Amino acid sequence: MKGAKSDPKSKMGELQAGQGALSALRGMQREFALAAAIRLVVIAYAVWHDSHLLVKYTDVDYRVFSDAARFVSLGESPYKRATYRYTPLLAIILVPNEFLHPAFGKVLFAAGDICIGVLLARILHARPGVSASRAKTLVCLWLFNPIGINVSTRGNAEALVSL
Protein backbone atom coordinates (compact mmCIF):
# COMPACT_ATOMS: atom_id res chain seq x y z
CA MET A 1 0.00 0.00 0.00
CA LYS A 2 1.17 3.44 -0.88
CA GLY A 3 1.71 5.76 2.02
CA ALA A 4 1.15 3.05 4.62
CA LYS A 5 3.41 3.34 7.64
CA SER A 6 5.26 0.31 8.84
CA ASP A 7 4.72 -0.80 12.41
CA PRO A 8 7.96 -0.27 14.37
CA LYS A 9 7.13 -3.24 16.62
CA SER A 10 6.88 -5.62 13.65
CA LYS A 11 10.17 -4.27 12.26
CA MET A 12 11.80 -4.88 15.64
CA GLY A 13 10.39 -8.41 15.72
CA GLU A 14 11.77 -9.08 12.22
CA LEU A 15 15.16 -7.76 13.27
CA GLN A 16 15.23 -9.92 16.40
CA ALA A 17 14.18 -13.01 14.41
CA GLY A 18 16.98 -12.34 11.93
CA GLN A 19 19.52 -11.94 14.74
CA GLY A 20 18.27 -15.16 16.33
CA ALA A 21 18.75 -17.02 13.06
CA LEU A 22 22.28 -15.63 12.69
CA SER A 23 23.22 -16.56 16.24
CA ALA A 24 21.87 -20.05 15.58
CA LEU A 25 24.15 -20.32 12.55
CA ARG A 26 27.10 -19.28 14.71
CA GLY A 27 26.09 -22.03 17.13
CA MET A 28 26.32 -24.60 14.32
CA GLN A 29 29.70 -23.65 12.89
CA ARG A 30 31.20 -27.04 13.75
CA GLU A 31 28.38 -28.92 12.05
CA PHE A 32 28.63 -26.83 8.88
CA ALA A 33 32.42 -27.15 8.82
CA LEU A 34 32.23 -30.93 9.31
CA ALA A 35 29.57 -31.26 6.60
CA ALA A 36 31.76 -29.27 4.18
CA ALA A 37 34.85 -31.32 5.10
CA ILE A 38 33.00 -34.59 4.52
CA ARG A 39 31.92 -33.43 1.06
CA LEU A 40 35.46 -32.35 0.18
CA VAL A 41 36.88 -35.71 1.30
CA VAL A 42 34.28 -37.55 -0.77
CA ILE A 43 35.08 -35.38 -3.80
CA ALA A 44 38.80 -36.14 -3.37
CA TYR A 45 37.96 -39.83 -3.10
CA ALA A 46 35.84 -39.54 -6.27
CA VAL A 47 38.83 -38.14 -8.20
CA TRP A 48 40.91 -41.12 -7.08
CA HIS A 49 38.08 -43.60 -7.68
CA ASP A 50 37.38 -42.37 -11.22
CA SER A 51 41.04 -42.62 -12.18
CA HIS A 52 41.58 -46.11 -10.74
CA LEU A 53 38.37 -48.11 -11.06
CA LEU A 54 36.32 -49.24 -14.04
CA VAL A 55 32.93 -48.23 -12.65
CA LYS A 56 33.02 -44.48 -12.12
CA TYR A 57 31.76 -42.64 -9.05
CA THR A 58 31.00 -39.50 -11.07
CA ASP A 59 27.51 -39.16 -12.53
CA VAL A 60 27.45 -39.49 -16.31
CA ASP A 61 25.59 -36.16 -16.55
CA TYR A 62 28.58 -34.43 -14.96
CA ARG A 63 30.63 -35.36 -18.04
CA VAL A 64 27.83 -33.89 -20.18
CA PHE A 65 27.89 -30.67 -18.08
CA SER A 66 31.68 -30.49 -18.33
CA ASP A 67 31.71 -31.05 -22.10
CA ALA A 68 29.13 -28.30 -22.52
CA ALA A 69 31.27 -26.00 -20.34
CA ARG A 70 34.25 -26.74 -22.62
CA PHE A 71 32.19 -25.67 -25.65
CA VAL A 72 31.19 -22.45 -23.85
CA SER A 73 34.84 -21.76 -22.97
CA LEU A 74 35.62 -21.99 -26.70
CA GLY A 75 32.87 -19.46 -27.48
CA GLU A 76 30.50 -22.09 -28.81
CA SER A 77 27.04 -23.27 -27.82
CA PRO A 78 26.74 -25.77 -24.98
CA TYR A 79 24.16 -27.52 -27.14
CA LYS A 80 26.95 -28.72 -29.45
CA ARG A 81 27.31 -31.47 -26.85
CA ALA A 82 24.85 -34.19 -27.79
CA THR A 83 22.42 -34.90 -24.93
CA TYR A 84 22.99 -31.50 -23.25
CA ARG A 85 19.45 -30.44 -22.38
CA TYR A 86 20.01 -28.13 -19.45
CA THR A 87 20.06 -24.38 -19.04
CA PRO A 88 23.07 -22.73 -20.68
CA LEU A 89 23.74 -21.05 -17.31
CA LEU A 90 24.86 -24.41 -15.92
CA ALA A 91 27.49 -24.74 -18.64
CA ILE A 92 28.61 -21.15 -18.06
CA ILE A 93 29.10 -21.57 -14.30
CA LEU A 94 31.05 -24.78 -14.92
CA VAL A 95 33.60 -23.19 -17.28
CA PRO A 96 36.17 -23.24 -14.40
CA ASN A 97 36.11 -27.05 -14.80
CA GLU A 98 38.30 -26.39 -17.84
CA PHE A 99 40.73 -23.94 -16.23
CA LEU A 100 40.87 -24.67 -12.49
CA HIS A 101 40.08 -28.34 -11.92
CA PRO A 102 37.63 -30.87 -13.38
CA ALA A 103 36.03 -31.26 -9.93
CA PHE A 104 35.22 -27.52 -9.64
CA GLY A 105 31.54 -28.18 -10.38
CA LYS A 106 31.32 -30.88 -7.73
CA VAL A 107 32.70 -28.45 -5.16
CA LEU A 108 30.16 -25.86 -6.33
CA PHE A 109 27.31 -28.38 -6.04
CA ALA A 110 28.49 -29.45 -2.59
CA ALA A 111 28.64 -25.78 -1.55
CA GLY A 112 25.05 -25.48 -2.76
CA ASP A 113 24.17 -28.35 -0.44
CA ILE A 114 25.72 -26.48 2.49
CA CYS A 115 23.89 -23.28 1.49
CA ILE A 116 20.60 -25.19 1.61
CA GLY A 117 21.53 -26.17 5.16
CA VAL A 118 22.12 -22.51 6.03
CA LEU A 119 18.76 -21.50 4.56
CA LEU A 120 17.06 -24.34 6.39
CA ALA A 121 18.65 -23.23 9.67
CA ARG A 122 17.54 -19.65 9.15
CA ILE A 123 13.99 -20.68 8.29
CA LEU A 124 13.68 -23.04 11.24
CA HIS A 125 15.12 -20.59 13.76
CA ALA A 126 12.79 -17.84 12.57
CA ARG A 127 9.78 -20.11 12.90
CA PRO A 128 7.83 -19.82 16.16
CA GLY A 129 7.52 -23.04 18.10
CA VAL A 130 10.68 -24.68 16.71
CA SER A 131 13.21 -25.08 19.50
CA ALA A 132 16.90 -24.49 18.84
CA SER A 133 17.70 -28.16 19.50
CA ARG A 134 14.96 -29.36 17.12
CA ALA A 135 16.15 -26.94 14.44
CA LYS A 136 19.72 -28.17 14.88
CA THR A 137 18.59 -31.79 14.59
CA LEU A 138 16.64 -31.09 11.41
CA VAL A 139 19.52 -29.16 9.84
CA CYS A 140 21.93 -31.97 10.72
CA LEU A 141 19.58 -34.47 9.07
CA TRP A 142 20.07 -32.45 5.89
CA LEU A 143 23.80 -31.85 6.25
CA PHE A 144 24.73 -35.45 7.09
CA ASN A 145 22.23 -37.28 4.91
CA PRO A 146 24.35 -39.76 2.92
CA ILE A 147 22.03 -39.56 -0.07
CA GLY A 148 22.37 -35.79 -0.31
CA ILE A 149 26.14 -36.03 0.11
CA ASN A 150 26.30 -38.68 -2.61
CA VAL A 151 24.12 -36.73 -5.04
CA SER A 152 26.14 -33.51 -4.90
CA THR A 153 29.58 -35.14 -4.81
CA ARG A 154 28.83 -37.32 -7.84
CA GLY A 155 28.27 -34.13 -9.82
CA ASN A 156 24.52 -33.69 -9.79
CA ALA A 157 23.33 -30.07 -9.93
CA GLU A 158 20.13 -30.57 -7.91
CA ALA A 159 21.41 -28.49 -4.98
CA LEU A 160 21.70 -25.45 -7.26
CA VAL A 161 18.17 -26.02 -8.55
CA SER A 162 16.95 -26.10 -4.95
CA LEU A 163 18.52 -22.76 -4.16
mmCIF file with all atom_site columns, C-alpha atoms in Angstrom:
data_model
loop_
_atom_site.group_PDB
_atom_site.id
_atom_site.type_symbol
_atom_site.label_atom_id
_atom_site.label_alt_id
_atom_site.label_comp_id
_atom_site.label_asym_id
_atom_site.label_entity_id
_atom_site.label_seq_id
_atom_site.pdbx_PDB_ins_code
_atom_site.Cartn_x
_atom_site.Cartn_y
_atom_site.Cartn_z
_atom_site.occupancy
_atom_site.B_iso_or_equiv
_atom_site.pdbx_formal_charge
_atom_site.auth_seq_id
_atom_site.auth_comp_id
_atom_site.auth_asym_id
_atom_site.auth_atom_id
_atom_site.pdbx_PDB_model_num
ATOM 1   C CA . MET A 1 1   ? 0.000  0.000   0.000   1.00 0.00 ? 1   MET A CA 1
ATOM 2   C CA . LYS A 1 2   ? 1.173  3.441   -0.875  1.00 0.00 ? 2   LYS A CA 1
ATOM 3   C CA . GLY A 1 3   ? 1.706  5.758   2.017   1.00 0.00 ? 3   GLY A CA 1
ATOM 4   C CA . ALA A 1 4   ? 1.149  3.048   4.622   1.00 0.00 ? 4   ALA A CA 1
ATOM 5   C CA . LYS A 1 5   ? 3.406  3.340   7.640   1.00 0.00 ? 5   LYS A CA 1
ATOM 6   C CA . SER A 1 6   ? 5.262  0.306   8.842   1.00 0.00 ? 6   SER A CA 1
ATOM 7   C CA . ASP A 1 7   ? 4.719  -0.803  12.406  1.00 0.00 ? 7   ASP A CA 1
ATOM 8   C CA . PRO A 1 8   ? 7.961  -0.272  14.374  1.00 0.00 ? 8   PRO A CA 1
ATOM 9   C CA . LYS A 1 9   ? 7.125  -3.244  16.625  1.00 0.00 ? 9   LYS A CA 1
ATOM 10  C CA . SER A 1 10  ? 6.878  -5.618  13.646  1.00 0.00 ? 10  SER A CA 1
ATOM 11  C CA . LYS A 1 11  ? 10.165 -4.272  12.263  1.00 0.00 ? 11  LYS A CA 1
ATOM 12  C CA . MET A 1 12  ? 11.796 -4.879  15.641  1.00 0.00 ? 12  MET A CA 1
ATOM 13  C CA . GLY A 1 13  ? 10.392 -8.414  15.723  1.00 0.00 ? 13  GLY A CA 1
ATOM 14  C CA . GLU A 1 14  ? 11.767 -9.081  12.223  1.00 0.00 ? 14  GLU A CA 1
ATOM 15  C CA . LEU A 1 15  ? 15.165 -7.758  13.273  1.00 0.00 ? 15  LEU A CA 1
ATOM 16  C CA . GLN A 1 16  ? 15.228 -9.916  16.399  1.00 0.00 ? 16  GLN A CA 1
ATOM 17  C CA . ALA A 1 17  ? 14.184 -13.011 14.408  1.00 0.00 ? 17  ALA A CA 1
ATOM 18  C CA . GLY A 1 18  ? 16.984 -12.337 11.932  1.00 0.00 ? 18  GLY A CA 1
ATOM 19  C CA . GLN A 1 19  ? 19.515 -11.943 14.737  1.00 0.00 ? 19  GLN A CA 1
ATOM 20  C CA . GLY A 1 20  ? 18.269 -15.164 16.327  1.00 0.00 ? 20  GLY A CA 1
ATOM 21  C CA . ALA A 1 21  ? 18.753 -17.020 13.062  1.00 0.00 ? 21  ALA A CA 1
ATOM 22  C CA . LEU A 1 22  ? 22.275 -15.630 12.691  1.00 0.00 ? 22  LEU A CA 1
ATOM 23  C CA . SER A 1 23  ? 23.218 -16.555 16.239  1.00 0.00 ? 23  SER A CA 1
ATOM 24  C CA . ALA A 1 24  ? 21.867 -20.047 15.584  1.00 0.00 ? 24  ALA A CA 1
ATOM 25  C CA . LEU A 1 25  ? 24.154 -20.321 12.554  1.00 0.00 ? 25  LEU A CA 1
ATOM 26  C CA . ARG A 1 26  ? 27.097 -19.280 14.708  1.00 0.00 ? 26  ARG A CA 1
ATOM 27  C CA . GLY A 1 27  ? 26.086 -22.028 17.131  1.00 0.00 ? 27  GLY A CA 1
ATOM 28  C CA . MET A 1 28  ? 26.317 -24.597 14.325  1.00 0.00 ? 28  MET A CA 1
ATOM 29  C CA . GLN A 1 29  ? 29.703 -23.647 12.888  1.00 0.00 ? 29  GLN A CA 1
ATOM 30  C CA . ARG A 1 30  ? 31.199 -27.044 13.751  1.00 0.00 ? 30  ARG A CA 1
ATOM 31  C CA . GLU A 1 31  ? 28.383 -28.922 12.053  1.00 0.00 ? 31  GLU A CA 1
ATOM 32  C CA . PHE A 1 32  ? 28.629 -26.825 8.884   1.00 0.00 ? 32  PHE A CA 1
ATOM 33  C CA . ALA A 1 33  ? 32.421 -27.153 8.815   1.00 0.00 ? 33  ALA A CA 1
ATOM 34  C CA . LEU A 1 34  ? 32.225 -30.926 9.309   1.00 0.00 ? 34  LEU A CA 1
ATOM 35  C CA . ALA A 1 35  ? 29.566 -31.262 6.598   1.00 0.00 ? 35  ALA A CA 1
ATOM 36  C CA . ALA A 1 36  ? 31.762 -29.273 4.175   1.00 0.00 ? 36  ALA A CA 1
ATOM 37  C CA . ALA A 1 37  ? 34.855 -31.318 5.097   1.00 0.00 ? 37  ALA A CA 1
ATOM 38  C CA . ILE A 1 38  ? 32.997 -34.593 4.517   1.00 0.00 ? 38  ILE A CA 1
ATOM 39  C CA . ARG A 1 39  ? 31.924 -33.434 1.065   1.00 0.00 ? 39  ARG A CA 1
ATOM 40  C CA . LEU A 1 40  ? 35.464 -32.350 0.179   1.00 0.00 ? 40  LEU A CA 1
ATOM 41  C CA . VAL A 1 41  ? 36.875 -35.715 1.305   1.00 0.00 ? 41  VAL A CA 1
ATOM 42  C CA . VAL A 1 42  ? 34.276 -37.553 -0.769  1.00 0.00 ? 42  VAL A CA 1
ATOM 43  C CA . ILE A 1 43  ? 35.081 -35.376 -3.805  1.00 0.00 ? 43  ILE A CA 1
ATOM 44  C CA . ALA A 1 44  ? 38.799 -36.137 -3.370  1.00 0.00 ? 44  ALA A CA 1
ATOM 45  C CA . TYR A 1 45  ? 37.957 -39.827 -3.105  1.00 0.00 ? 45  TYR A CA 1
ATOM 46  C CA . ALA A 1 46  ? 35.842 -39.536 -6.274  1.00 0.00 ? 46  ALA A CA 1
ATOM 47  C CA . VAL A 1 47  ? 38.826 -38.135 -8.197  1.00 0.00 ? 47  VAL A CA 1
ATOM 48  C CA . TRP A 1 48  ? 40.911 -41.121 -7.083  1.00 0.00 ? 48  TRP A CA 1
ATOM 49  C CA . HIS A 1 49  ? 38.080 -43.601 -7.684  1.00 0.00 ? 49  HIS A CA 1
ATOM 50  C CA . ASP A 1 50  ? 37.378 -42.368 -11.217 1.00 0.00 ? 50  ASP A CA 1
ATOM 51  C CA . SER A 1 51  ? 41.044 -42.623 -12.184 1.00 0.00 ? 51  SER A CA 1
ATOM 52  C CA . HIS A 1 52  ? 41.583 -46.113 -10.738 1.00 0.00 ? 52  HIS A CA 1
ATOM 53  C CA . LEU A 1 53  ? 38.367 -48.109 -11.063 1.00 0.00 ? 53  LEU A CA 1
ATOM 54  C CA . LEU A 1 54  ? 36.321 -49.242 -14.036 1.00 0.00 ? 54  LEU A CA 1
ATOM 55  C CA . VAL A 1 55  ? 32.931 -48.233 -12.646 1.00 0.00 ? 55  VAL A CA 1
ATOM 56  C CA . LYS A 1 56  ? 33.025 -44.477 -12.123 1.00 0.00 ? 56  LYS A CA 1
ATOM 57  C CA . TYR A 1 57  ? 31.758 -42.635 -9.053  1.00 0.00 ? 57  TYR A CA 1
ATOM 58  C CA . THR A 1 58  ? 30.998 -39.499 -11.069 1.00 0.00 ? 58  THR A CA 1
ATOM 59  C CA . ASP A 1 59  ? 27.508 -39.157 -12.529 1.00 0.00 ? 59  ASP A CA 1
ATOM 60  C CA . VAL A 1 60  ? 27.449 -39.491 -16.312 1.00 0.00 ? 60  VAL A CA 1
ATOM 61  C CA . ASP A 1 61  ? 25.589 -36.159 -16.551 1.00 0.00 ? 61  ASP A CA 1
ATOM 62  C CA . TYR A 1 62  ? 28.579 -34.432 -14.964 1.00 0.00 ? 62  TYR A CA 1
ATOM 63  C CA . ARG A 1 63  ? 30.625 -35.364 -18.043 1.00 0.00 ? 63  ARG A CA 1
ATOM 64  C CA . VAL A 1 64  ? 27.831 -33.889 -20.178 1.00 0.00 ? 64  VAL A CA 1
ATOM 65  C CA . PHE A 1 65  ? 27.891 -30.670 -18.082 1.00 0.00 ? 65  PHE A CA 1
ATOM 66  C CA . SER A 1 66  ? 31.676 -30.487 -18.334 1.00 0.00 ? 66  SER A CA 1
ATOM 67  C CA . ASP A 1 67  ? 31.712 -31.050 -22.098 1.00 0.00 ? 67  ASP A CA 1
ATOM 68  C CA . ALA A 1 68  ? 29.127 -28.299 -22.520 1.00 0.00 ? 68  ALA A CA 1
ATOM 69  C CA . ALA A 1 69  ? 31.270 -26.004 -20.345 1.00 0.00 ? 69  ALA A CA 1
ATOM 70  C CA . ARG A 1 70  ? 34.245 -26.740 -22.620 1.00 0.00 ? 70  ARG A CA 1
ATOM 71  C CA . PHE A 1 71  ? 32.194 -25.666 -25.653 1.00 0.00 ? 71  PHE A CA 1
ATOM 72  C CA . VAL A 1 72  ? 31.190 -22.449 -23.851 1.00 0.00 ? 72  VAL A CA 1
ATOM 73  C CA . SER A 1 73  ? 34.840 -21.758 -22.970 1.00 0.00 ? 73  SER A CA 1
ATOM 74  C CA . LEU A 1 74  ? 35.618 -21.990 -26.701 1.00 0.00 ? 74  LEU A CA 1
ATOM 75  C CA . GLY A 1 75  ? 32.873 -19.458 -27.479 1.00 0.00 ? 75  GLY A CA 1
ATOM 76  C CA . GLU A 1 76  ? 30.499 -22.086 -28.814 1.00 0.00 ? 76  GLU A CA 1
ATOM 77  C CA . SER A 1 77  ? 27.037 -23.268 -27.821 1.00 0.00 ? 77  SER A CA 1
ATOM 78  C CA . PRO A 1 78  ? 26.740 -25.768 -24.978 1.00 0.00 ? 78  PRO A CA 1
ATOM 79  C CA . TYR A 1 79  ? 24.161 -27.524 -27.137 1.00 0.00 ? 79  TYR A CA 1
ATOM 80  C CA . LYS A 1 80  ? 26.952 -28.719 -29.448 1.00 0.00 ? 80  LYS A CA 1
ATOM 81  C CA . ARG A 1 81  ? 27.307 -31.468 -26.849 1.00 0.00 ? 81  ARG A CA 1
ATOM 82  C CA . ALA A 1 82  ? 24.855 -34.191 -27.786 1.00 0.00 ? 82  ALA A CA 1
ATOM 83  C CA . THR A 1 83  ? 22.418 -34.901 -24.928 1.00 0.00 ? 83  THR A CA 1
ATOM 84  C CA . TYR A 1 84  ? 22.990 -31.498 -23.253 1.00 0.00 ? 84  TYR A CA 1
ATOM 85  C CA . ARG A 1 85  ? 19.447 -30.442 -22.380 1.00 0.00 ? 85  ARG A CA 1
ATOM 86  C CA . TYR A 1 86  ? 20.006 -28.129 -19.449 1.00 0.00 ? 86  TYR A CA 1
ATOM 87  C CA . THR A 1 87  ? 20.061 -24.385 -19.041 1.00 0.00 ? 87  THR A CA 1
ATOM 88  C CA . PRO A 1 88  ? 23.071 -22.726 -20.681 1.00 0.00 ? 88  PRO A CA 1
ATOM 89  C CA . LEU A 1 89  ? 23.743 -21.045 -17.309 1.00 0.00 ? 89  LEU A CA 1
ATOM 90  C CA . LEU A 1 90  ? 24.862 -24.406 -15.923 1.00 0.00 ? 90  LEU A CA 1
ATOM 91  C CA . ALA A 1 91  ? 27.491 -24.740 -18.642 1.00 0.00 ? 91  ALA A CA 1
ATOM 92  C CA . ILE A 1 92  ? 28.610 -21.147 -18.061 1.00 0.00 ? 92  ILE A CA 1
ATOM 93  C CA . ILE A 1 93  ? 29.097 -21.572 -14.302 1.00 0.00 ? 93  ILE A CA 1
ATOM 94  C CA . LEU A 1 94  ? 31.054 -24.783 -14.921 1.00 0.00 ? 94  LEU A CA 1
ATOM 95  C CA . VAL A 1 95  ? 33.604 -23.186 -17.279 1.00 0.00 ? 95  VAL A CA 1
ATOM 96  C CA . PRO A 1 96  ? 36.174 -23.238 -14.403 1.00 0.00 ? 96  PRO A CA 1
ATOM 97  C CA . ASN A 1 97  ? 36.111 -27.052 -14.799 1.00 0.00 ? 97  ASN A CA 1
ATOM 98  C CA . GLU A 1 98  ? 38.296 -26.391 -17.839 1.00 0.00 ? 98  GLU A CA 1
ATOM 99  C CA . PHE A 1 99  ? 40.727 -23.943 -16.234 1.00 0.00 ? 99  PHE A CA 1
ATOM 100 C CA . LEU A 1 100 ? 40.870 -24.675 -12.493 1.00 0.00 ? 100 LEU A CA 1
ATOM 101 C CA . HIS A 1 101 ? 40.082 -28.343 -11.915 1.00 0.00 ? 101 HIS A CA 1
ATOM 102 C CA . PRO A 1 102 ? 37.634 -30.869 -13.381 1.00 0.00 ? 102 PRO A CA 1
ATOM 103 C CA . ALA A 1 103 ? 36.026 -31.255 -9.931  1.00 0.00 ? 103 ALA A CA 1
ATOM 104 C CA . PHE A 1 104 ? 35.216 -27.524 -9.644  1.00 0.00 ? 104 PHE A CA 1
ATOM 105 C CA . GLY A 1 105 ? 31.537 -28.178 -10.376 1.00 0.00 ? 105 GLY A CA 1
ATOM 106 C CA . LYS A 1 106 ? 31.320 -30.882 -7.732  1.00 0.00 ? 106 LYS A CA 1
ATOM 107 C CA . VAL A 1 107 ? 32.700 -28.446 -5.165  1.00 0.00 ? 107 VAL A CA 1
ATOM 108 C CA . LEU A 1 108 ? 30.164 -25.865 -6.327  1.00 0.00 ? 108 LEU A CA 1
ATOM 109 C CA . PHE A 1 109 ? 27.311 -28.375 -6.043  1.00 0.00 ? 109 PHE A CA 1
ATOM 110 C CA . ALA A 1 110 ? 28.488 -29.450 -2.589  1.00 0.00 ? 110 ALA A CA 1
ATOM 111 C CA . ALA A 1 111 ? 28.637 -25.778 -1.551  1.00 0.00 ? 111 ALA A CA 1
ATOM 112 C CA . GLY A 1 112 ? 25.050 -25.475 -2.761  1.00 0.00 ? 112 GLY A CA 1
ATOM 113 C CA . ASP A 1 113 ? 24.174 -28.354 -0.441  1.00 0.00 ? 113 ASP A CA 1
ATOM 114 C CA . ILE A 1 114 ? 25.718 -26.476 2.489   1.00 0.00 ? 114 ILE A CA 1
ATOM 115 C CA . CYS A 1 115 ? 23.887 -23.281 1.495   1.00 0.00 ? 115 CYS A CA 1
ATOM 116 C CA . ILE A 1 116 ? 20.599 -25.186 1.607   1.00 0.00 ? 116 ILE A CA 1
ATOM 117 C CA . GLY A 1 117 ? 21.531 -26.173 5.162   1.00 0.00 ? 117 GLY A CA 1
ATOM 118 C CA . VAL A 1 118 ? 22.122 -22.513 6.028   1.00 0.00 ? 118 VAL A CA 1
ATOM 119 C CA . LEU A 1 119 ? 18.763 -21.501 4.559   1.00 0.00 ? 119 LEU A CA 1
ATOM 120 C CA . LEU A 1 120 ? 17.062 -24.345 6.387   1.00 0.00 ? 120 LEU A CA 1
ATOM 121 C CA . ALA A 1 121 ? 18.649 -23.235 9.674   1.00 0.00 ? 121 ALA A CA 1
ATOM 122 C CA . ARG A 1 122 ? 17.545 -19.647 9.155   1.00 0.00 ? 122 ARG A CA 1
ATOM 123 C CA . ILE A 1 123 ? 13.987 -20.678 8.288   1.00 0.00 ? 123 ILE A CA 1
ATOM 124 C CA . LEU A 1 124 ? 13.675 -23.044 11.237  1.00 0.00 ? 124 LEU A CA 1
ATOM 125 C CA . HIS A 1 125 ? 15.121 -20.587 13.760  1.00 0.00 ? 125 HIS A CA 1
ATOM 126 C CA . ALA A 1 126 ? 12.792 -17.841 12.574  1.00 0.00 ? 126 ALA A CA 1
ATOM 127 C CA . ARG A 1 127 ? 9.778  -20.106 12.905  1.00 0.00 ? 127 ARG A CA 1
ATOM 128 C CA . PRO A 1 128 ? 7.832  -19.818 16.163  1.00 0.00 ? 128 PRO A CA 1
ATOM 129 C CA . GLY A 1 129 ? 7.518  -23.045 18.097  1.00 0.00 ? 129 GLY A CA 1
ATOM 130 C CA . VAL A 1 130 ? 10.678 -24.678 16.707  1.00 0.00 ? 130 VAL A CA 1
ATOM 131 C CA . SER A 1 131 ? 13.209 -25.078 19.498  1.00 0.00 ? 131 SER A CA 1
ATOM 132 C CA . ALA A 1 132 ? 16.901 -24.492 18.842  1.00 0.00 ? 132 ALA A CA 1
ATOM 133 C CA . SER A 1 133 ? 17.696 -28.160 19.502  1.00 0.00 ? 133 SER A CA 1
ATOM 134 C CA . ARG A 1 134 ? 14.962 -29.358 17.116  1.00 0.00 ? 134 ARG A CA 1
ATOM 135 C CA . ALA A 1 135 ? 16.148 -26.942 14.440  1.00 0.00 ? 135 ALA A CA 1
ATOM 136 C CA . LYS A 1 136 ? 19.722 -28.169 14.882  1.00 0.00 ? 136 LYS A CA 1
ATOM 137 C CA . THR A 1 137 ? 18.591 -31.792 14.586  1.00 0.00 ? 137 THR A CA 1
ATOM 138 C CA . LEU A 1 138 ? 16.640 -31.091 11.406  1.00 0.00 ? 138 LEU A CA 1
ATOM 139 C CA . VAL A 1 139 ? 19.517 -29.159 9.837   1.00 0.00 ? 139 VAL A CA 1
ATOM 140 C CA . CYS A 1 140 ? 21.932 -31.973 10.722  1.00 0.00 ? 140 CYS A CA 1
ATOM 141 C CA . LEU A 1 141 ? 19.577 -34.472 9.073   1.00 0.00 ? 141 LEU A CA 1
ATOM 142 C CA . TRP A 1 142 ? 20.065 -32.454 5.888   1.00 0.00 ? 142 TRP A CA 1
ATOM 143 C CA . LEU A 1 143 ? 23.798 -31.850 6.253   1.00 0.00 ? 143 LEU A CA 1
ATOM 144 C CA . PHE A 1 144 ? 24.727 -35.448 7.089   1.00 0.00 ? 144 PHE A CA 1
ATOM 145 C CA . ASN A 1 145 ? 22.228 -37.281 4.907   1.00 0.00 ? 145 ASN A CA 1
ATOM 146 C CA . PRO A 1 146 ? 24.352 -39.758 2.917   1.00 0.00 ? 146 PRO A CA 1
ATOM 147 C CA . ILE A 1 147 ? 22.027 -39.559 -0.073  1.00 0.00 ? 147 ILE A CA 1
ATOM 148 C CA . GLY A 1 148 ? 22.370 -35.786 -0.306  1.00 0.00 ? 148 GLY A CA 1
ATOM 149 C CA . ILE A 1 149 ? 26.140 -36.030 0.112   1.00 0.00 ? 149 ILE A CA 1
ATOM 150 C CA . ASN A 1 150 ? 26.302 -38.684 -2.608  1.00 0.00 ? 150 ASN A CA 1
ATOM 151 C CA . VAL A 1 151 ? 24.123 -36.734 -5.038  1.00 0.00 ? 151 VAL A CA 1
ATOM 152 C CA . SER A 1 152 ? 26.143 -33.513 -4.905  1.00 0.00 ? 152 SER A CA 1
ATOM 153 C CA . THR A 1 153 ? 29.584 -35.141 -4.812  1.00 0.00 ? 153 THR A CA 1
ATOM 154 C CA . ARG A 1 154 ? 28.827 -37.317 -7.836  1.00 0.00 ? 154 ARG A CA 1
ATOM 155 C CA . GLY A 1 155 ? 28.267 -34.129 -9.820  1.00 0.00 ? 155 GLY A CA 1
ATOM 156 C CA . ASN A 1 156 ? 24.516 -33.690 -9.791  1.00 0.00 ? 156 ASN A CA 1
ATOM 157 C CA . ALA A 1 157 ? 23.330 -30.075 -9.927  1.00 0.00 ? 157 ALA A CA 1
ATOM 158 C CA . GLU A 1 158 ? 20.132 -30.571 -7.909  1.00 0.00 ? 158 GLU A CA 1
ATOM 159 C CA . ALA A 1 159 ? 21.415 -28.486 -4.982  1.00 0.00 ? 159 ALA A CA 1
ATOM 160 C CA . LEU A 1 160 ? 21.699 -25.452 -7.263  1.00 0.00 ? 160 LEU A CA 1
ATOM 161 C CA . VAL A 1 161 ? 18.170 -26.021 -8.545  1.00 0.00 ? 161 VAL A CA 1
ATOM 162 C CA . SER A 1 162 ? 16.946 -26.098 -4.953  1.00 0.00 ? 162 SER A CA 1
ATOM 163 C CA . LEU A 1 163 ? 18.525 -22.756 -4.158  1.00 0.00 ? 163 LEU A CA 1
#
